[in-house]
Coordinates of C-alpha atoms and ligand atoms in Angstrom, one line a residue:
M246 CA -15.3 0.3 -24.4
T247 CA -15.2 2.9 -21.6
P248 CA -18.0 3.2 -19.0
V249 CA -19.6 6.0 -21.0
T250 CA -19.2 4.7 -24.6
Y251 CA -22.9 3.6 -24.8
F252 CA -24.2 6.2 -22.3
P253 CA -23.0 9.5 -23.9
H254 CA -24.2 13.0 -22.9
K255 CA -25.9 14.9 -25.7
N256 CA -26.8 18.5 -25.0
N257 CA -25.9 17.9 -21.3
E258 CA -28.4 15.0 -21.1
M259 CA -27.3 11.4 -20.7
F260 CA -28.5 9.0 -23.3
V261 CA -28.5 5.2 -23.7
E262 CA -28.3 4.5 -27.4
D263 CA -31.0 6.8 -28.8
I264 CA -33.1 7.3 -25.7
A265 CA -32.7 9.9 -22.9
I266 CA -32.2 8.2 -19.6
S267 CA -34.7 10.7 -18.2
T268 CA -37.4 9.4 -20.5
I269 CA -37.0 5.9 -19.2
A270 CA -36.8 7.2 -15.6
K271 CA -40.2 8.9 -16.0
Q272 CA -41.9 5.7 -17.0
V273 CA -40.0 3.1 -14.9
K274 CA -39.2 5.1 -11.8
T275 CA -35.8 4.9 -10.1
P276 CA -33.8 3.0 -9.1
F277 CA -33.4 0.8 -12.3
Y278 CA -30.7 -1.0 -14.2
C279 CA -30.4 0.0 -17.8
Y280 CA -28.5 -2.1 -20.4
S281 CA -27.5 -1.3 -24.0
S282 CA -28.2 -4.2 -26.3
T283 CA -25.8 -2.8 -28.9
A284 CA -23.0 -2.7 -26.3
I285 CA -23.6 -6.3 -25.4
E286 CA -23.7 -7.4 -29.0
T287 CA -20.6 -5.4 -29.9
S288 CA -18.6 -6.9 -27.1
F289 CA -19.6 -10.3 -28.1
Q290 CA -18.8 -9.7 -31.7
D291 CA -15.4 -8.4 -30.7
Y292 CA -14.6 -11.7 -29.1
Q293 CA -16.0 -13.6 -32.1
N294 CA -13.8 -11.6 -34.5
A295 CA -10.8 -11.9 -32.3
F296 CA -11.1 -15.7 -32.3
S297 CA -12.4 -16.1 -35.8
D298 CA -9.3 -18.0 -37.0
Q299 CA -9.5 -20.5 -34.1
D300 CA -12.1 -23.2 -33.3
T301 CA -13.6 -21.4 -30.3
L302 CA -16.9 -21.6 -28.3
I303 CA -17.7 -18.5 -26.4
C304 CA -19.6 -19.6 -23.2
Y305 CA -20.9 -16.4 -21.6
A306 CA -20.5 -16.6 -17.8
V307 CA -24.2 -16.4 -16.8
K308 CA -23.4 -15.3 -13.3
A309 CA -22.4 -11.9 -14.5
N310 CA -26.0 -11.0 -15.6
S311 CA -28.6 -13.8 -16.0
N312 CA -31.5 -11.8 -17.3
Q313 CA -33.4 -13.6 -20.0
A314 CA -33.1 -10.6 -22.3
V315 CA -29.3 -10.6 -21.9
L316 CA -29.1 -14.4 -22.5
A317 CA -31.4 -14.3 -25.5
T318 CA -29.4 -11.5 -27.0
L319 CA -26.2 -13.5 -26.7
A320 CA -28.0 -16.8 -27.7
K321 CA -29.0 -15.2 -31.0
L322 CA -25.4 -14.4 -31.7
G323 CA -24.4 -18.0 -31.1
S324 CA -23.2 -17.8 -27.5
G325 CA -22.9 -20.8 -25.3
A326 CA -23.1 -20.5 -21.5
D327 CA -20.8 -21.2 -18.5
V328 CA -23.1 -22.0 -15.7
V329 CA -22.7 -22.8 -12.0
S330 CA -26.0 -24.0 -10.8
M331 CA -29.2 -25.7 -11.9
G332 CA -30.9 -22.3 -11.8
E333 CA -28.4 -20.9 -14.3
I334 CA -28.8 -24.0 -16.6
R335 CA -32.5 -23.4 -16.6
R336 CA -32.1 -19.8 -17.4
A337 CA -29.7 -20.5 -20.2
I338 CA -31.9 -23.2 -21.8
T339 CA -35.1 -21.0 -21.4
A340 CA -33.3 -18.2 -23.2
G341 CA -32.5 -20.5 -26.1
I342 CA -28.9 -21.5 -25.5
P343 CA -28.6 -25.1 -26.6
A344 CA -27.5 -27.7 -24.1
D345 CA -24.6 -28.7 -26.2
K346 CA -23.1 -25.3 -25.8
I347 CA -23.2 -25.4 -22.0
V348 CA -20.2 -25.9 -19.7
Y349 CA -20.9 -26.5 -16.1
S350 CA -18.4 -25.1 -13.5
G351 CA -18.8 -24.9 -9.7
V352 CA -17.2 -26.5 -6.7
A353 CA -20.2 -28.1 -5.1
K354 CA -22.5 -29.5 -7.8
T355 CA -25.2 -31.6 -6.1
Q356 CA -26.5 -35.0 -7.3
E357 CA -29.8 -33.4 -8.4
E358 CA -27.9 -30.8 -10.4
I359 CA -25.6 -33.4 -12.1
E360 CA -28.7 -35.5 -13.0
Y361 CA -30.4 -32.6 -14.6
A362 CA -27.3 -31.5 -16.6
L363 CA -26.8 -35.1 -17.8
S364 CA -30.4 -35.5 -18.8
L365 CA -30.0 -32.4 -21.0
G366 CA -26.7 -33.5 -22.6
I367 CA -24.5 -30.5 -21.8
F368 CA -21.2 -30.0 -23.6
Q369 CA -19.0 -30.7 -20.5
F370 CA -18.6 -30.7 -16.8
N371 CA -15.7 -28.7 -15.4
V372 CA -14.9 -31.0 -12.5
E373 CA -13.4 -29.4 -9.5
S374 CA -12.5 -32.3 -7.2
E375 CA -12.1 -36.1 -7.1
P376 CA -15.3 -36.6 -5.0
E377 CA -17.2 -34.6 -7.6
L378 CA -15.8 -36.9 -10.3
E379 CA -16.9 -40.0 -8.5
L380 CA -20.4 -38.6 -8.0
I381 CA -20.7 -37.7 -11.7
S382 CA -19.5 -41.2 -12.6
K383 CA -22.1 -42.8 -10.3
V384 CA -24.9 -40.6 -11.6
A385 CA -23.9 -41.1 -15.3
T386 CA -23.7 -44.8 -14.9
S387 CA -27.1 -45.0 -13.2
L388 CA -28.6 -43.0 -16.0
N389 CA -26.9 -45.2 -18.6
T390 CA -25.1 -42.2 -20.1
T391 CA -21.6 -40.7 -20.3
A392 CA -20.4 -37.4 -18.9
A393 CA -17.8 -35.4 -20.9
I394 CA -15.4 -33.8 -18.4
S395 CA -12.5 -31.5 -18.1
F396 CA -10.8 -31.0 -14.8
R397 CA -10.6 -27.4 -13.6
I398 CA -6.9 -27.1 -12.9
N399 CA -5.7 -24.9 -10.1
P400 CA -2.3 -23.7 -11.5
N401 CA -1.3 -21.8 -8.3
V402 CA -0.9 -18.5 -10.1
C403 CA -1.6 -15.1 -8.6
A404 CA -4.1 -13.2 -10.7
Q405 CA -3.1 -9.8 -9.3
T406 CA -6.7 -8.8 -8.7
H407 CA -8.9 -8.3 -5.6
E408 CA -8.4 -11.3 -3.2
K409 CA -12.1 -12.0 -3.1
I410 CA -12.2 -12.7 -6.8
S411 CA -8.9 -14.4 -7.1
T412 CA -9.4 -18.2 -7.7
G413 CA -6.1 -19.7 -9.0
K414 CA -3.9 -19.9 -6.0
A415 CA -3.3 -23.1 -4.1
E416 CA -5.1 -21.7 -1.0
N417 CA -8.3 -21.1 -3.0
K418 CA -11.1 -23.7 -3.0
F419 CA -11.2 -24.0 -6.7
G420 CA -10.0 -26.8 -9.0
V421 CA -7.6 -29.7 -8.7
P422 CA -4.0 -28.8 -7.9
I423 CA -1.9 -29.0 -11.0
S424 CA 0.5 -31.3 -9.1
K425 CA -2.3 -33.8 -8.7
A426 CA -3.7 -33.4 -12.2
R427 CA -2.2 -36.4 -13.9
L428 CA -3.4 -38.7 -11.1
A429 CA -6.9 -37.2 -11.3
Y430 CA -7.0 -37.8 -15.1
K431 CA -5.8 -41.4 -14.6
Q432 CA -8.7 -42.0 -12.1
A433 CA -11.2 -40.3 -14.5
A434 CA -10.1 -42.6 -17.4
S435 CA -10.7 -45.6 -15.2
L436 CA -14.2 -44.7 -14.1
P437 CA -17.4 -45.8 -15.9
G438 CA -19.7 -43.1 -17.3
I439 CA -16.8 -40.6 -17.8
K440 CA -15.3 -39.4 -21.0
V441 CA -12.2 -37.3 -20.6
Q442 CA -12.4 -34.5 -23.1
G443 CA -10.3 -31.5 -22.0
V444 CA -8.7 -29.2 -19.5
D445 CA -10.1 -26.1 -17.8
V446 CA -8.7 -23.2 -15.9
H447 CA -10.0 -19.9 -14.5
I448 CA -7.7 -17.9 -12.3
G449 CA -9.9 -14.9 -11.3
S450 CA -11.8 -11.9 -12.4
Q451 CA -11.1 -8.3 -13.3
L452 CA -7.6 -9.0 -14.5
T453 CA -6.1 -5.9 -16.0
N454 CA -2.8 -7.5 -17.1
L455 CA -2.2 -10.5 -19.4
A456 CA 0.8 -11.8 -17.5
P457 CA -1.1 -14.0 -15.0
F458 CA -3.2 -15.5 -17.8
E459 CA 0.0 -16.2 -19.8
E460 CA 1.6 -17.9 -16.9
A461 CA -1.5 -20.1 -16.2
Y462 CA -1.9 -21.0 -19.9
Q463 CA 1.8 -22.0 -20.1
H464 CA 1.2 -24.5 -17.3
I465 CA -1.9 -25.7 -19.0
A466 CA -0.1 -26.2 -22.4
Q467 CA 2.5 -28.3 -20.6
L468 CA -0.1 -30.3 -18.9
V469 CA -1.9 -31.1 -22.1
V470 CA 1.3 -32.5 -23.6
E471 CA 1.8 -34.6 -20.5
L472 CA -1.8 -35.9 -20.5
R473 CA -1.6 -36.8 -24.1
A474 CA 1.6 -38.7 -23.4
D475 CA -0.3 -40.5 -20.7
G476 CA -2.8 -41.6 -23.4
H477 CA -5.7 -39.1 -22.8
D478 CA -7.6 -37.7 -25.7
I479 CA -7.5 -34.0 -24.9
S480 CA -9.5 -32.0 -27.5
V481 CA -10.8 -29.0 -25.5
I482 CA -9.1 -26.3 -23.5
D483 CA -11.4 -24.0 -21.5
V484 CA -9.4 -20.9 -20.6
G485 CA -12.0 -19.4 -18.3
G486 CA -13.0 -15.8 -18.1
G487 CA -11.5 -12.9 -16.2
L488 CA -10.5 -10.2 -18.7
G489 CA -11.2 -6.9 -16.8
I490 CA -12.9 -3.7 -17.8
T491 CA -12.2 0.0 -17.4
Y492 CA -14.1 1.3 -14.3
L493 CA -12.1 4.5 -14.1
D494 CA -8.8 4.7 -16.0
E495 CA -7.5 1.1 -16.1
I496 CA -5.9 0.3 -19.4
I497 CA -7.2 -3.2 -20.3
P498 CA -5.7 -5.3 -23.1
S499 CA -8.2 -5.5 -26.0
K500 CA -10.1 -8.7 -26.7
K501 CA -7.9 -9.1 -29.8
T502 CA -4.7 -8.8 -27.8
Y503 CA -6.1 -11.3 -25.3
A504 CA -7.1 -13.7 -28.1
D505 CA -3.7 -13.4 -29.8
M506 CA -2.1 -14.3 -26.5
V507 CA -4.4 -17.3 -26.0
K508 CA -3.6 -18.5 -29.5
A509 CA 0.1 -18.0 -29.0
Q510 CA 0.1 -20.1 -25.9
L511 CA -2.4 -22.8 -26.9
G512 CA -3.1 -22.7 -30.6
H513 CA -0.4 -25.3 -31.5
L514 CA -2.3 -27.9 -29.4
N515 CA -5.1 -28.1 -32.0
C516 CA -7.8 -28.0 -29.4
K517 CA -11.2 -26.4 -29.4
I518 CA -10.8 -23.3 -27.2
I519 CA -13.6 -22.4 -24.8
I520 CA -13.7 -18.9 -23.3
E521 CA -16.0 -17.9 -20.4
P522 CA -16.2 -14.1 -20.4
G523 CA -18.7 -12.4 -18.1
R524 CA -17.7 -8.9 -17.0
S525 CA -15.9 -8.0 -20.2
L526 CA -19.2 -8.6 -22.1
L527 CA -21.7 -6.9 -19.7
G528 CA -19.8 -4.6 -17.3
N529 CA -19.8 -1.5 -19.4
A530 CA -23.0 -2.3 -21.1
G531 CA -25.1 -1.3 -18.1
I532 CA -25.7 1.3 -15.5
L533 CA -27.7 1.7 -12.3
V534 CA -29.9 4.8 -12.5
S535 CA -31.0 6.4 -9.2
S536 CA -32.5 9.6 -7.9
V537 CA -31.2 11.9 -5.2
V538 CA -33.6 11.8 -2.3
F539 CA -31.9 14.4 -0.2
V540 CA -28.8 16.4 -0.2
K541 CA -27.7 16.4 3.4
T542 CA -25.1 18.7 4.9
G543 CA -23.2 16.9 7.7
E544 CA -20.7 18.4 10.0
E545 CA -17.8 17.4 7.8
R546 CA -19.3 16.3 4.6
Q547 CA -22.1 16.7 2.1
F548 CA -24.0 13.6 1.4
L549 CA -25.9 12.7 -1.7
L550 CA -28.6 10.3 -0.4
L551 CA -29.8 8.1 -3.2
D552 CA -32.8 5.9 -3.6
A553 CA -30.4 3.0 -4.7
G554 CA -28.5 1.2 -2.0
M555 CA -26.0 -1.5 -1.3
N556 CA -28.8 -4.0 -1.7
D557 CA -29.1 -2.9 -5.4
L558 CA -25.3 -2.8 -6.1
I559 CA -23.1 -4.4 -3.5
R560 CA -19.8 -4.1 -5.3
P561 CA -18.6 -0.9 -3.6
S562 CA -19.3 -2.2 -0.1
M563 CA -18.2 -5.8 -0.8
Y564 CA -15.0 -5.2 -2.8
D565 CA -14.3 -1.5 -2.2
A566 CA -15.1 -1.3 -5.9
F567 CA -14.8 2.0 -7.8
H568 CA -17.8 2.9 -10.0
Q569 CA -18.0 6.3 -11.7
I570 CA -20.9 8.4 -10.5
I571 CA -22.3 10.7 -13.1
A572 CA -25.1 13.2 -13.1
V573 CA -27.6 12.4 -15.8
N574 CA -28.4 16.1 -16.4
Q575 CA -25.3 18.3 -16.6
E576 CA -26.7 21.7 -17.5
S577 CA -25.0 23.3 -14.6
N578 CA -21.3 22.6 -14.8
A579 CA -20.5 23.3 -11.2
L580 CA -18.9 20.3 -9.5
K581 CA -19.2 19.5 -5.8
T582 CA -17.6 17.0 -3.5
Y583 CA -20.0 14.5 -2.0
D584 CA -20.2 11.2 -0.2
V585 CA -22.6 9.3 -2.3
V586 CA -24.6 6.9 -0.1
G587 CA -27.8 4.8 -0.2
P588 CA -30.8 4.5 2.2
V589 CA -29.8 1.2 3.9
C590 CA -29.1 1.4 7.6
E591 CA -25.4 0.5 7.4
T592 CA -22.4 2.8 7.1
G593 CA -21.1 0.4 4.5
D594 CA -24.0 1.5 2.2
T595 CA -21.6 3.9 0.5
F596 CA -21.0 4.1 -3.2
A597 CA -18.3 6.7 -3.1
K598 CA -16.5 9.0 -0.6
A599 CA -15.4 12.5 -1.3
R600 CA -16.4 12.2 -5.0
Q601 CA -16.8 15.1 -7.4
V602 CA -20.2 15.0 -9.0
H603 CA -22.2 17.8 -10.8
Q604 CA -24.0 19.8 -8.2
S605 CA -27.2 18.0 -7.5
D606 CA -30.5 18.6 -5.8
A607 CA -33.3 16.3 -4.6
G608 CA -35.0 14.6 -7.5
D609 CA -32.0 14.7 -9.8
L610 CA -31.0 11.6 -11.6
I611 CA -27.6 9.9 -11.0
A612 CA -26.0 7.1 -13.0
I613 CA -23.7 4.6 -11.3
M614 CA -21.6 3.4 -14.2
S615 CA -20.1 0.0 -15.2
S616 CA -22.9 -1.9 -13.4
G617 CA -24.0 -4.3 -16.1
A618 CA -22.0 -7.2 -14.6
Y619 CA -22.4 -8.4 -11.0
G620 CA -25.0 -5.7 -10.4
A621 CA -28.6 -6.9 -10.6
V622 CA -27.6 -10.5 -10.1
M623 CA -26.1 -9.7 -6.7
S624 CA -28.9 -7.6 -5.5
S625 CA -31.2 -8.4 -2.6
S626 CA -34.3 -7.0 -0.9
Y627 CA -32.4 -6.2 2.3
N628 CA -34.3 -3.6 4.4
T629 CA -37.4 -4.8 2.5
R630 CA -36.4 -2.7 -0.5
M631 CA -37.7 -4.0 -3.8
L632 CA -35.3 -5.5 -6.4
A633 CA -34.6 -2.8 -8.9
P634 CA -36.2 -3.4 -12.3
E635 CA -34.0 -3.9 -15.4
V636 CA -34.5 -2.2 -18.7
M637 CA -32.9 -3.1 -22.0
V638 CA -32.5 -0.5 -24.8
K639 CA -32.0 -1.1 -28.5
G640 CA -31.8 1.9 -30.7
N641 CA -34.8 4.1 -29.9
E642 CA -36.8 1.3 -28.2
F643 CA -36.7 0.1 -24.6
A644 CA -38.3 -2.7 -22.7
V645 CA -38.6 -3.5 -19.0
V646 CA -36.9 -6.9 -18.9
R647 CA -37.5 -7.5 -15.2
K648 CA -40.2 -5.7 -13.5
R649 CA -40.2 -4.3 -10.0
P650 CA -42.0 -6.7 -7.7
S651 CA -44.8 -5.4 -5.5
Y652 CA -44.7 -5.3 -1.7
E653 CA -47.3 -8.1 -1.8
D654 CA -45.0 -10.2 -3.9
I655 CA -42.3 -9.9 -1.3
I656 CA -44.4 -10.4 1.8
K657 CA -46.4 -13.3 0.5
Q658 CA -43.2 -15.4 0.2
D659 CA -43.2 -15.7 4.0
I660 CA -45.5 -18.2 5.6
T661 CA -46.9 -17.5 9.1
P662 CA -47.0 -20.8 11.0
S663 CA -50.3 -22.2 12.1
W664 CA -49.7 -21.6 15.8
L665 CA -49.6 -17.9 15.3
Ligands
LLP204 N1 -15.7 -18.7 -15.3 C1 -15.7 -19.0 -14.0 C2 -15.5 -20.4 -13.6 C3 -16.0 -18.0 -13.0 O1 -16.0 -18.4 -11.7 C4 -16.2 -16.7 -13.4 C5 -16.4 -15.6 -12.5 C6 -16.1 -16.4 -14.8 C7 -15.9 -17.5 -15.7 C8 -16.4 -15.1 -15.4 O2 -15.4 -14.2 -15.0 P1 -15.4 -12.7 -15.6 O3 -15.1 -12.8 -17.1 O4 -16.7 -12.1 -15.3 O5 -14.3 -12.0 -14.9 N2 -18.9 -10.7 -8.1 C9 -17.5 -10.3 -8.4 C10 -16.9 -11.2 -9.5 C11 -17.0 -12.7 -9.3 C12 -16.5 -13.5 -10.4 C13 -16.8 -14.9 -10.2 N3 -16.4 -15.8 -11.2 C14 -17.4 -8.8 -8.7 O6 -18.4 -8.2 -8.7 O7 -16.3 -8.3 -9.0

């Protein structure tokens, strides 16, 4: 799936499925996020087909996009959820994802969160440290229940991705070092309220190459053999998420190629495989639609000043991420070079520098592509700008699936103390 597969131009006008983006923009006003339901469904089904001959549970990584419409779309197709907070558990359950399809990752789960997850009966905790294990044991015992656990193993593998989204090196805060894994499992087996069930690994995000996955999974396969020899009943391997997407011209292995590699590395161990994809399901299923407020001619550059900013999509300023920027209406085919920037009072509020875009005027619509994952979920109301609404499209229908708050909604969250 490329960034434009579900957002094609027809007669010089960008569509999402069967609706013109401009039709939605008229009703919803910019900026807004726009998702294609068919794109999400197709991506999910590609994973299902790729793993159809292997006992697999797809646990969508809710952090990528946690809108109820997205979660409900995936729930209907049988998805489970990989969650990292009580909030994400609540969102998943509310959208109809059953507790027994939820895996709970995260380095600093609190007692309250553990109690809540245990009370629901989630499928497994992906435990990231010995102190966390001890707390889960204590809470499970006090609730008279048992927690099914996997340790998240840190295999000390370089994911060859941006350092801020790389998680599998020894220097990262994630998981239990592989060198200490057998000891950790021994401790787990000795603690009350704990049932050892599997092994988990997640080395990073936006991987464009299978080699780091392969290396990590080889370590995991070896560990499973050792753990079984130690007497542990290992029936689940959670291979994490991380398969990348095409933002510009990256060539990404297909979901089938990825699945074949997972099966080749781990299939012989006869475990249930859990996968936790986020970006590869949602990334190219969504865009951020914005309007040009002004075209400004600086001394050295032309700026396209948009009504969307870094508060709406922080990836370019946070990770220097590249997103294609495409004019919604392309009647004129003249291209111009612009710095594409937002309204926020920071120089970092820049989506692209020296980028060729169709010549644009104030009021024209601009699409920032590949924004379905880690877009809306990372947005904020910095500069007291309102969170952009989200729209889901299916065929020729669309629905606002998160509405734009009002200024009153934002301001009334603050409380002026009585002495003022
Ligand atoms: N499982 C775990 C334990 C994770 O931490 C993550 C992502 C995933 C699965 C899903 O990974 P994915 O399939 O989406 O690559 N905000 C960053 C990405 C952060 C990823 C965090 N963990 C960005 O915008 O690039």
